């Protein structure tokens, strides 16, 4: 049975809310935005066909208000809710409440969310399939001495992980047996305080892993496909900074094998919707299943670029109950895509959030450049939410070309009023280890110091002042005589905001 979605509410904000609404518009689906008092002027609010304020700025009083959101759906005759990422996207109770209100949740079943929300649950679910996992304990640790014996068997260093954890929270490295008790106590108390669940397990610590994840799509009829991998090893404190597709190191054989495993992981939990199966890959290219993310991910655009598949469109079709029309053997990787996350953070100052007003905000354009953002020039970046300003995605025939386009696009990007991670991303793009593809999750730790940003080419302040003066003069001329209509683009300190 299929149910047509005519009107969809996006329970999110910023770039992802816009991203989802754009596809809805292409599909002829009417859109409803929700927004907090801090987001009244946001593009996602203006883009939507209708918009409703759901509360004060803090997320807990607005974007996380299940009952309020469902009420809005009833009042406005909404058929479906897309949760985006973050907020309520991986909240099984929310998905259940949506279903019980007679609405369509554009995502997986509450049962699948629940199962994969627990790392131990996920491991148990896939145990009947032939999926490589890091050696460790299959259950929550109840007997510490038994766990120590397991740790000695698999060999130190080991990692203690919280079953309910995510994004590296509640994770502890244990280098040797002497540290075991202390780290175990820390891990458990961190797990209890962060997740209200003290279940932990241990795994052998893979010392120099790459983070490679596989995008999957499943329909409600049991068809599951994968859309190849994304490599997300360049990250800082579990915050991804650069993502790309495909990975620079996978062979077609390993890719096919990982894809098959990812499809089995999805099958193991009766998955439908878009999901991501996360693996770590060691320096011998052995891969191990870690966990599954049951949402549309921030970095999904790189997959869209190399496959030509609109993932949000597929999510909507799946939610309507339609069978997948894409066949696995019809899919192929075409070209290469790179994404960087542009944050309002100061890379010269330990990446401290630097929220403020976007005095200058001019996006890069041109062939192979995609910018997914939720801001406009003059807007303030609210302190209440994630400080991501934009995702900048470039696409080229080869990895080299995508990287070259990225450097060009970073140089075109003009942001002033806040410090951003653009100079840091430029550093990554220029780095030999990144260029060669020989890097792992320790890339930032290993190579980045704030000093490396000083070495980047840029205009002197004098040059910049001259450029600005010329532009200002030009602006005062009558329109027809005007030689330039916008600031000339050069490698400048605009993005580093020296003129604030
Ligand atoms: C690991 C690991 C090494 N060995 N598991 C971090 C987040 C969570 N999703 C899994 N993580 C890791 N699990 C074993 N057995 C190293 C990491 C890890 C990591 C993984 C992916 C991307 C970035 C990372 C940064 C530090 C540690």
PDB file of N, CA and C in Angstrom, residues 330-401:
ATOM      1  N   UNK A 330      22.769  -1.185 -11.154  1.00  0.00           N
ATOM      2  CA  UNK A 330      22.688   0.002 -12.013  1.00  0.00           C
ATOM      3  C   UNK A 330      23.492   1.170 -11.431  1.00  0.00           C
ATOM      4  N   UNK A 331      23.830   1.045 -10.158  1.00  0.00           N
ATOM      5  CA  UNK A 331      24.542   2.141  -9.507  1.00  0.00           C
ATOM      6  C   UNK A 331      26.016   2.091  -9.831  1.00  0.00           C
ATOM      7  N   UNK A 332      26.596   3.255 -10.124  1.00  0.00           N
ATOM      8  CA  UNK A 332      28.050   3.305 -10.250  1.00  0.00           C
ATOM      9  C   UNK A 332      28.561   4.637  -9.735  1.00  0.00           C
ATOM     10  N   UNK A 333      29.831   4.609  -9.349  1.00  0.00           N
ATOM     11  CA  UNK A 333      30.474   5.827  -8.863  1.00  0.00           C
ATOM     12  C   UNK A 333      30.931   6.628 -10.069  1.00  0.00           C
ATOM     13  N   UNK A 334      30.470   7.866 -10.106  1.00  0.00           N
ATOM     14  CA  UNK A 334      30.917   8.730 -11.194  1.00  0.00           C
ATOM     15  C   UNK A 334      31.608   9.945 -10.569  1.00  0.00           C
ATOM     16  N   UNK A 335      32.892  10.071 -10.815  1.00  0.00           N
ATOM     17  CA  UNK A 335      33.641  11.219 -10.318  1.00  0.00           C
ATOM     18  C   UNK A 335      33.945  11.143  -8.836  1.00  0.00           C
ATOM     19  N   UNK A 336      34.252  12.303  -8.273  1.00  0.00           N
ATOM     20  CA  UNK A 336      34.689  12.367  -6.882  1.00  0.00           C
ATOM     21  C   UNK A 336      34.120  13.635  -6.241  1.00  0.00           C
ATOM     22  N   UNK A 337      33.677  13.526  -5.002  1.00  0.00           N
ATOM     23  CA  UNK A 337      33.125  14.690  -4.305  1.00  0.00           C
ATOM     24  C   UNK A 337      33.809  14.873  -2.957  1.00  0.00           C
ATOM     25  N   UNK A 338      34.020  16.123  -2.598  1.00  0.00           N
ATOM     26  CA  UNK A 338      34.608  16.468  -1.302  1.00  0.00           C
ATOM     27  C   UNK A 338      33.677  17.471  -0.622  1.00  0.00           C
ATOM     28  N   UNK A 339      33.503  17.316   0.670  1.00  0.00           N
ATOM     29  CA  UNK A 339      32.703  18.277   1.439  1.00  0.00           C
ATOM     30  C   UNK A 339      33.528  18.799   2.607  1.00  0.00           C
ATOM     31  N   UNK A 340      33.445  20.097   2.837  1.00  0.00           N
ATOM     32  CA  UNK A 340      34.008  20.642   4.076  1.00  0.00           C
ATOM     33  C   UNK A 340      32.871  21.298   4.864  1.00  0.00           C
ATOM     34  N   UNK A 341      33.039  21.286   6.162  1.00  0.00           N
ATOM     35  CA  UNK A 341      32.041  21.938   7.020  1.00  0.00           C
ATOM     36  C   UNK A 341      32.592  23.296   7.441  1.00  0.00           C
ATOM     37  N   UNK A 342      31.832  24.314   7.107  1.00  0.00           N
ATOM     38  CA  UNK A 342      32.242  25.668   7.459  1.00  0.00           C
ATOM     39  C   UNK A 342      31.565  26.032   8.787  1.00  0.00           C
ATOM     40  N   UNK A 343      32.368  26.079   9.831  1.00  0.00           N
ATOM     41  CA  UNK A 343      31.841  26.393  11.155  1.00  0.00           C
ATOM     42  C   UNK A 343      32.215  27.809  11.557  1.00  0.00           C
ATOM     43  N   UNK A 344      31.367  28.439  12.351  1.00  0.00           N
ATOM     44  CA  UNK A 344      31.716  29.715  12.973  1.00  0.00           C
ATOM     45  C   UNK A 344      32.537  29.402  14.212  1.00  0.00           C
ATOM     46  N   UNK A 345      33.759  28.961  13.949  1.00  0.00           N
ATOM     47  CA  UNK A 345      34.698  28.617  15.010  1.00  0.00           C
ATOM     48  C   UNK A 345      36.046  29.197  14.631  1.00  0.00           C
ATOM     49  N   UNK A 346      36.854  29.493  15.641  1.00  0.00           N
ATOM     50  CA  UNK A 346      38.154  30.096  15.381  1.00  0.00           C
ATOM     51  C   UNK A 346      39.254  29.046  15.437  1.00  0.00           C
ATOM     52  N   UNK A 347      39.755  28.616  14.274  1.00  0.00           N
ATOM     53  CA  UNK A 347      40.789  27.575  14.271  1.00  0.00           C
ATOM     54  C   UNK A 347      42.088  28.036  14.921  1.00  0.00           C
ATOM     55  N   UNK A 348      42.303  29.371  14.977  1.00  0.00           N
ATOM     56  CA  UNK A 348      43.519  29.886  15.607  1.00  0.00           C
ATOM     57  C   UNK A 348      43.377  29.895  17.123  1.00  0.00           C
ATOM     58  N   UNK A 349      42.172  29.687  17.603  1.00  0.00           N
ATOM     59  CA  UNK A 349      41.923  29.757  19.036  1.00  0.00           C
ATOM     60  C   UNK A 349      41.175  28.515  19.515  1.00  0.00           C
ATOM     61  N   UNK A 350      41.801  27.359  19.241  1.00  0.00           N
ATOM     62  CA  UNK A 350      41.274  26.087  19.717  1.00  0.00           C
ATOM     63  C   UNK A 350      39.836  25.805  19.266  1.00  0.00           C
ATOM     64  N   UNK A 351      39.470  26.335  18.110  1.00  0.00           N
ATOM     65  CA  UNK A 351      38.150  26.103  17.509  1.00  0.00           C
ATOM     66  C   UNK A 351      37.008  26.530  18.427  1.00  0.00           C
ATOM     67  N   UNK A 352      37.240  27.583  19.194  1.00  0.00           N
ATOM     68  CA  UNK A 352      36.176  28.114  20.031  1.00  0.00           C
ATOM     69  C   UNK A 352      35.064  28.667  19.143  1.00  0.00           C
ATOM     70  N   UNK A 353      33.806  28.382  19.476  1.00  0.00           N
ATOM     71  CA  UNK A 353      32.703  28.952  18.688  1.00  0.00           C
ATOM     72  C   UNK A 353      32.844  30.472  18.623  1.00  0.00           C
ATOM     73  N   UNK A 354      32.649  31.032  17.437  1.00  0.00           N
ATOM     74  CA  UNK A 354      32.777  32.474  17.273  1.00  0.00           C
ATOM     75  C   UNK A 354      31.501  32.986  16.637  1.00  0.00           C
ATOM     76  N   UNK A 355      30.417  32.918  17.382  1.00  0.00           N
ATOM     77  CA  UNK A 355      29.145  33.340  16.814  1.00  0.00           C
ATOM     78  C   UNK A 355      29.079  34.861  16.793  1.00  0.00           C
ATOM     79  N   UNK A 356      28.322  35.372  15.841  1.00  0.00           N
ATOM     80  CA  UNK A 356      28.211  36.812  15.663  1.00  0.00           C
ATOM     81  C   UNK A 356      27.349  37.052  14.435  1.00  0.00           C
ATOM     82  N   UNK A 357      27.587  38.190  13.784  1.00  0.00           N
ATOM     83  CA  UNK A 357      26.791  38.531  12.606  1.00  0.00           C
ATOM     84  C   UNK A 357      27.623  38.341  11.342  1.00  0.00           C
ATOM     85  N   UNK A 358      27.010  37.768  10.319  1.00  0.00           N
ATOM     86  CA  UNK A 358      27.685  37.578   9.038  1.00  0.00           C
ATOM     87  C   UNK A 358      27.648  38.896   8.269  1.00  0.00           C
ATOM     88  N   UNK A 359      28.620  39.794   8.552  1.00  0.00           N
ATOM     89  CA  UNK A 359      28.635  41.098   7.888  1.00  0.00           C
ATOM     90  C   UNK A 359      28.822  40.939   6.394  1.00  0.00           C
ATOM     91  N   UNK A 360      29.795  40.132   6.016  1.00  0.00           N
ATOM     92  CA  UNK A 360      29.955  39.777   4.605  1.00  0.00           C
ATOM     93  C   UNK A 360      29.641  38.296   4.491  1.00  0.00           C
ATOM     94  N   UNK A 361      28.833  37.946   3.520  1.00  0.00           N
ATOM     95  CA  UNK A 361      28.605  36.522   3.281  1.00  0.00           C
ATOM     96  C   UNK A 361      28.351  36.314   1.791  1.00  0.00           C
ATOM     97  N   UNK A 362      29.396  35.952   1.075  1.00  0.00           N
ATOM     98  CA  UNK A 362      29.301  35.743  -0.376  1.00  0.00           C
ATOM     99  C   UNK A 362      29.767  34.323  -0.689  1.00  0.00           C
ATOM    100  N   UNK A 363      28.853  33.543  -1.257  1.00  0.00           N
ATOM    101  CA  UNK A 363      29.141  32.130  -1.529  1.00  0.00           C
ATOM    102  C   UNK A 363      29.977  31.948  -2.786  1.00  0.00           C
ATOM    103  N   UNK A 364      30.791  30.914  -2.805  1.00  0.00           N
ATOM    104  CA  UNK A 364      31.473  30.551  -4.050  1.00  0.00           C
ATOM    105  C   UNK A 364      30.453  29.978  -5.035  1.00  0.00           C
ATOM    106  N   UNK A 365      30.787  30.082  -6.316  1.00  0.00           N
ATOM    107  CA  UNK A 365      29.874  29.574  -7.334  1.00  0.00           C
ATOM    108  C   UNK A 365      30.658  28.827  -8.400  1.00  0.00           C
ATOM    109  N   UNK A 366      29.973  28.465  -9.445  1.00  0.00           N
ATOM    110  CA  UNK A 366      30.646  27.903 -10.614  1.00  0.00           C
ATOM    111  C   UNK A 366      30.556  26.399 -10.708  1.00  0.00           C
ATOM    112  N   UNK A 367      31.117  25.894 -11.772  1.00  0.00           N
ATOM    113  CA  UNK A 367      31.048  24.480 -12.116  1.00  0.00           C
ATOM    114  C   UNK A 367      31.563  23.587 -10.987  1.00  0.00           C
ATOM    115  N   UNK A 368      30.758  22.625 -10.593  1.00  0.00           N
ATOM    116  CA  UNK A 368      31.205  21.652  -9.608  1.00  0.00           C
ATOM    117  C   UNK A 368      31.156  22.126  -8.169  1.00  0.00           C
ATOM    118  N   UNK A 369      30.468  23.253  -7.929  1.00  0.00           N
ATOM    119  CA  UNK A 369      30.399  23.781  -6.558  1.00  0.00           C
ATOM    120  C   UNK A 369      28.955  23.738  -6.048  1.00  0.00           C
ATOM    121  N   UNK A 370      28.772  23.165  -4.875  1.00  0.00           N
ATOM    122  CA  UNK A 370      27.461  23.135  -4.225  1.00  0.00           C
ATOM    123  C   UNK A 370      27.621  23.682  -2.815  1.00  0.00           C
ATOM    124  N   UNK A 371      26.759  24.621  -2.463  1.00  0.00           N
ATOM    125  CA  UNK A 371      26.781  25.152  -1.104  1.00  0.00           C
ATOM    126  C   UNK A 371      25.427  24.858  -0.469  1.00  0.00           C
ATOM    127  N   UNK A 372      25.434  24.096   0.608  1.00  0.00           N
ATOM    128  CA  UNK A 372      24.214  23.856   1.379  1.00  0.00           C
ATOM    129  C   UNK A 372      24.346  24.674   2.658  1.00  0.00           C
ATOM    130  N   UNK A 373      23.548  25.739   2.745  1.00  0.00           N
ATOM    131  CA  UNK A 373      23.646  26.570   3.949  1.00  0.00           C
ATOM    132  C   UNK A 373      22.257  27.058   4.359  1.00  0.00           C
ATOM    133  N   UNK A 374      22.205  27.727   5.485  1.00  0.00           N
ATOM    134  CA  UNK A 374      20.926  28.217   5.989  1.00  0.00           C
ATOM    135  C   UNK A 374      21.030  29.642   6.492  1.00  0.00           C
ATOM    136  N   UNK A 375      21.993  30.371   5.924  1.00  0.00           N
ATOM    137  CA  UNK A 375      22.202  31.748   6.366  1.00  0.00           C
ATOM    138  C   UNK A 375      22.274  32.698   5.186  1.00  0.00           C
ATOM    139  N   UNK A 376      22.121  33.966   5.478  1.00  0.00           N
ATOM    140  CA  UNK A 376      22.318  34.996   4.473  1.00  0.00           C
ATOM    141  C   UNK A 376      23.124  36.138   5.068  1.00  0.00           C
ATOM    142  N   UNK A 377      23.686  36.959   4.187  1.00  0.00           N
ATOM    143  CA  UNK A 377      24.472  38.103   4.646  1.00  0.00           C
ATOM    144  C   UNK A 377      23.632  38.965   5.590  1.00  0.00           C
ATOM    145  N   UNK A 378      24.234  39.405   6.669  1.00  0.00           N
ATOM    146  CA  UNK A 378      23.525  40.254   7.624  1.00  0.00           C
ATOM    147  C   UNK A 378      22.888  39.490   8.782  1.00  0.00           C
ATOM    148  N   UNK A 379      22.772  38.175   8.619  1.00  0.00           N
ATOM    149  CA  UNK A 379      22.133  37.388   9.678  1.00  0.00           C
ATOM    150  C   UNK A 379      23.089  37.103  10.831  1.00  0.00           C
ATOM    151  N   UNK A 380      22.511  36.985  12.008  1.00  0.00           N
ATOM    152  CA  UNK A 380      23.304  36.584  13.166  1.00  0.00           C
ATOM    153  C   UNK A 380      23.255  35.064  13.286  1.00  0.00           C
ATOM    154  N   UNK A 381      24.347  34.498  13.742  1.00  0.00           N
ATOM    155  CA  UNK A 381      24.377  33.055  14.005  1.00  0.00           C
ATOM    156  C   UNK A 381      23.973  32.856  15.462  1.00  0.00           C
ATOM    157  N   UNK A 382      22.851  32.195  15.707  1.00  0.00           N
ATOM    158  CA  UNK A 382      22.386  32.077  17.088  1.00  0.00           C
ATOM    159  C   UNK A 382      23.336  31.229  17.942  1.00  0.00           C
ATOM    160  N   UNK A 383      23.397  31.560  19.205  1.00  0.00           N
ATOM    161  CA  UNK A 383      24.282  30.819  20.114  1.00  0.00           C
ATOM    162  C   UNK A 383      23.669  29.487  20.546  1.00  0.00           C
ATOM    163  N   UNK A 384      22.397  29.305  20.261  1.00  0.00           N
ATOM    164  CA  UNK A 384      21.680  28.167  20.828  1.00  0.00           C
ATOM    165  C   UNK A 384      21.921  26.849  20.115  1.00  0.00           C
ATOM    166  N   UNK A 385      22.431  26.906  18.887  1.00  0.00           N
ATOM    167  CA  UNK A 385      22.508  25.691  18.080  1.00  0.00           C
ATOM    168  C   UNK A 385      23.927  25.457  17.593  1.00  0.00           C
ATOM    169  N   UNK A 386      24.071  24.370  16.860  1.00  0.00           N
ATOM    170  CA  UNK A 386      25.332  24.034  16.233  1.00  0.00           C
ATOM    171  C   UNK A 386      25.834  25.215  15.392  1.00  0.00           C
ATOM    172  N   UNK A 387      27.126  25.571  15.532  1.00  0.00           N
ATOM    173  CA  UNK A 387      27.613  26.762  14.812  1.00  0.00           C
ATOM    174  C   UNK A 387      28.019  26.513  13.355  1.00  0.00           C
ATOM    175  N   UNK A 388      27.473  25.468  12.732  1.00  0.00           N
ATOM    176  CA  UNK A 388      27.812  25.220  11.326  1.00  0.00           C
ATOM    177  C   UNK A 388      27.114  26.260  10.446  1.00  0.00           C
ATOM    178  N   UNK A 389      27.908  26.970   9.658  1.00  0.00           N
ATOM    179  CA  UNK A 389      27.357  27.982   8.757  1.00  0.00           C
ATOM    180  C   UNK A 389      26.927  27.333   7.445  1.00  0.00           C
ATOM    181  N   UNK A 390      27.750  26.445   6.949  1.00  0.00           N
ATOM    182  CA  UNK A 390      27.494  25.887   5.620  1.00  0.00           C
ATOM    183  C   UNK A 390      28.273  24.606   5.403  1.00  0.00           C
ATOM    184  N   UNK A 391      27.816  23.865   4.406  1.00  0.00           N
ATOM    185  CA  UNK A 391      28.605  22.759   3.873  1.00  0.00           C
ATOM    186  C   UNK A 391      28.980  23.171   2.460  1.00  0.00           C
ATOM    187  N   UNK A 392      30.268  23.080   2.181  1.00  0.00           N
ATOM    188  CA  UNK A 392      30.748  23.398   0.839  1.00  0.00           C
ATOM    189  C   UNK A 392      31.165  22.089   0.192  1.00  0.00           C
ATOM    190  N   UNK A 393      30.548  21.793  -0.936  1.00  0.00           N
ATOM    191  CA  UNK A 393      30.784  20.516  -1.601  1.00  0.00           C
ATOM    192  C   UNK A 393      31.299  20.800  -3.009  1.00  0.00           C
ATOM    193  N   UNK A 394      32.386  20.126  -3.375  1.00  0.00           N
ATOM    194  CA  UNK A 394      32.844  20.251  -4.764  1.00  0.00           C
ATOM    195  C   UNK A 394      32.860  18.877  -5.403  1.00  0.00           C
ATOM    196  N   UNK A 395      32.692  18.897  -6.713  1.00  0.00           N
ATOM    197  CA  UNK A 395      32.582  17.663  -7.470  1.00  0.00           C
ATOM    198  C   UNK A 395      33.435  17.763  -8.719  1.00  0.00           C
ATOM    199  N   UNK A 396      34.246  16.750  -8.972  1.00  0.00           N
ATOM    200  CA  UNK A 396      35.081  16.737 -10.170  1.00  0.00           C
ATOM    201  C   UNK A 396      35.192  15.343 -10.744  1.00  0.00           C
ATOM    202  N   UNK A 397      35.803  15.251 -11.894  1.00  0.00           N
ATOM    203  CA  UNK A 397      35.956  13.947 -12.551  1.00  0.00           C
ATOM    204  C   UNK A 397      36.878  13.045 -11.739  1.00  0.00           C
ATOM    205  N   UNK A 398      37.859  13.672 -11.076  1.00  0.00           N
ATOM    206  CA  UNK A 398      38.804  12.907 -10.265  1.00  0.00           C
ATOM    207  C   UNK A 398      38.919  13.543  -8.883  1.00  0.00           C
ATOM    208  N   UNK A 399      39.584  12.840  -7.979  1.00  0.00           N
ATOM    209  CA  UNK A 399      39.805  13.365  -6.628  1.00  0.00           C
ATOM    210  C   UNK A 399      40.624  14.658  -6.696  1.00  0.00           C
ATOM    211  N   UNK A 400      41.661  14.639  -7.505  1.00  0.00           N
ATOM    212  CA  UNK A 400      42.502  15.823  -7.689  1.00  0.00           C
ATOM    213  C   UNK A 400      41.657  17.039  -8.087  1.00  0.00           C
ATOM    214  N   UNK A 401      40.788  16.815  -9.052  1.00  0.00           N
ATOM    215  CA  UNK A 401      39.969  17.911  -9.567  1.00  0.00           C
ATOM    216  C   UNK A 401      39.008  18.432  -8.492  1.00  0.00           C
TER     217      UNK A 401
END
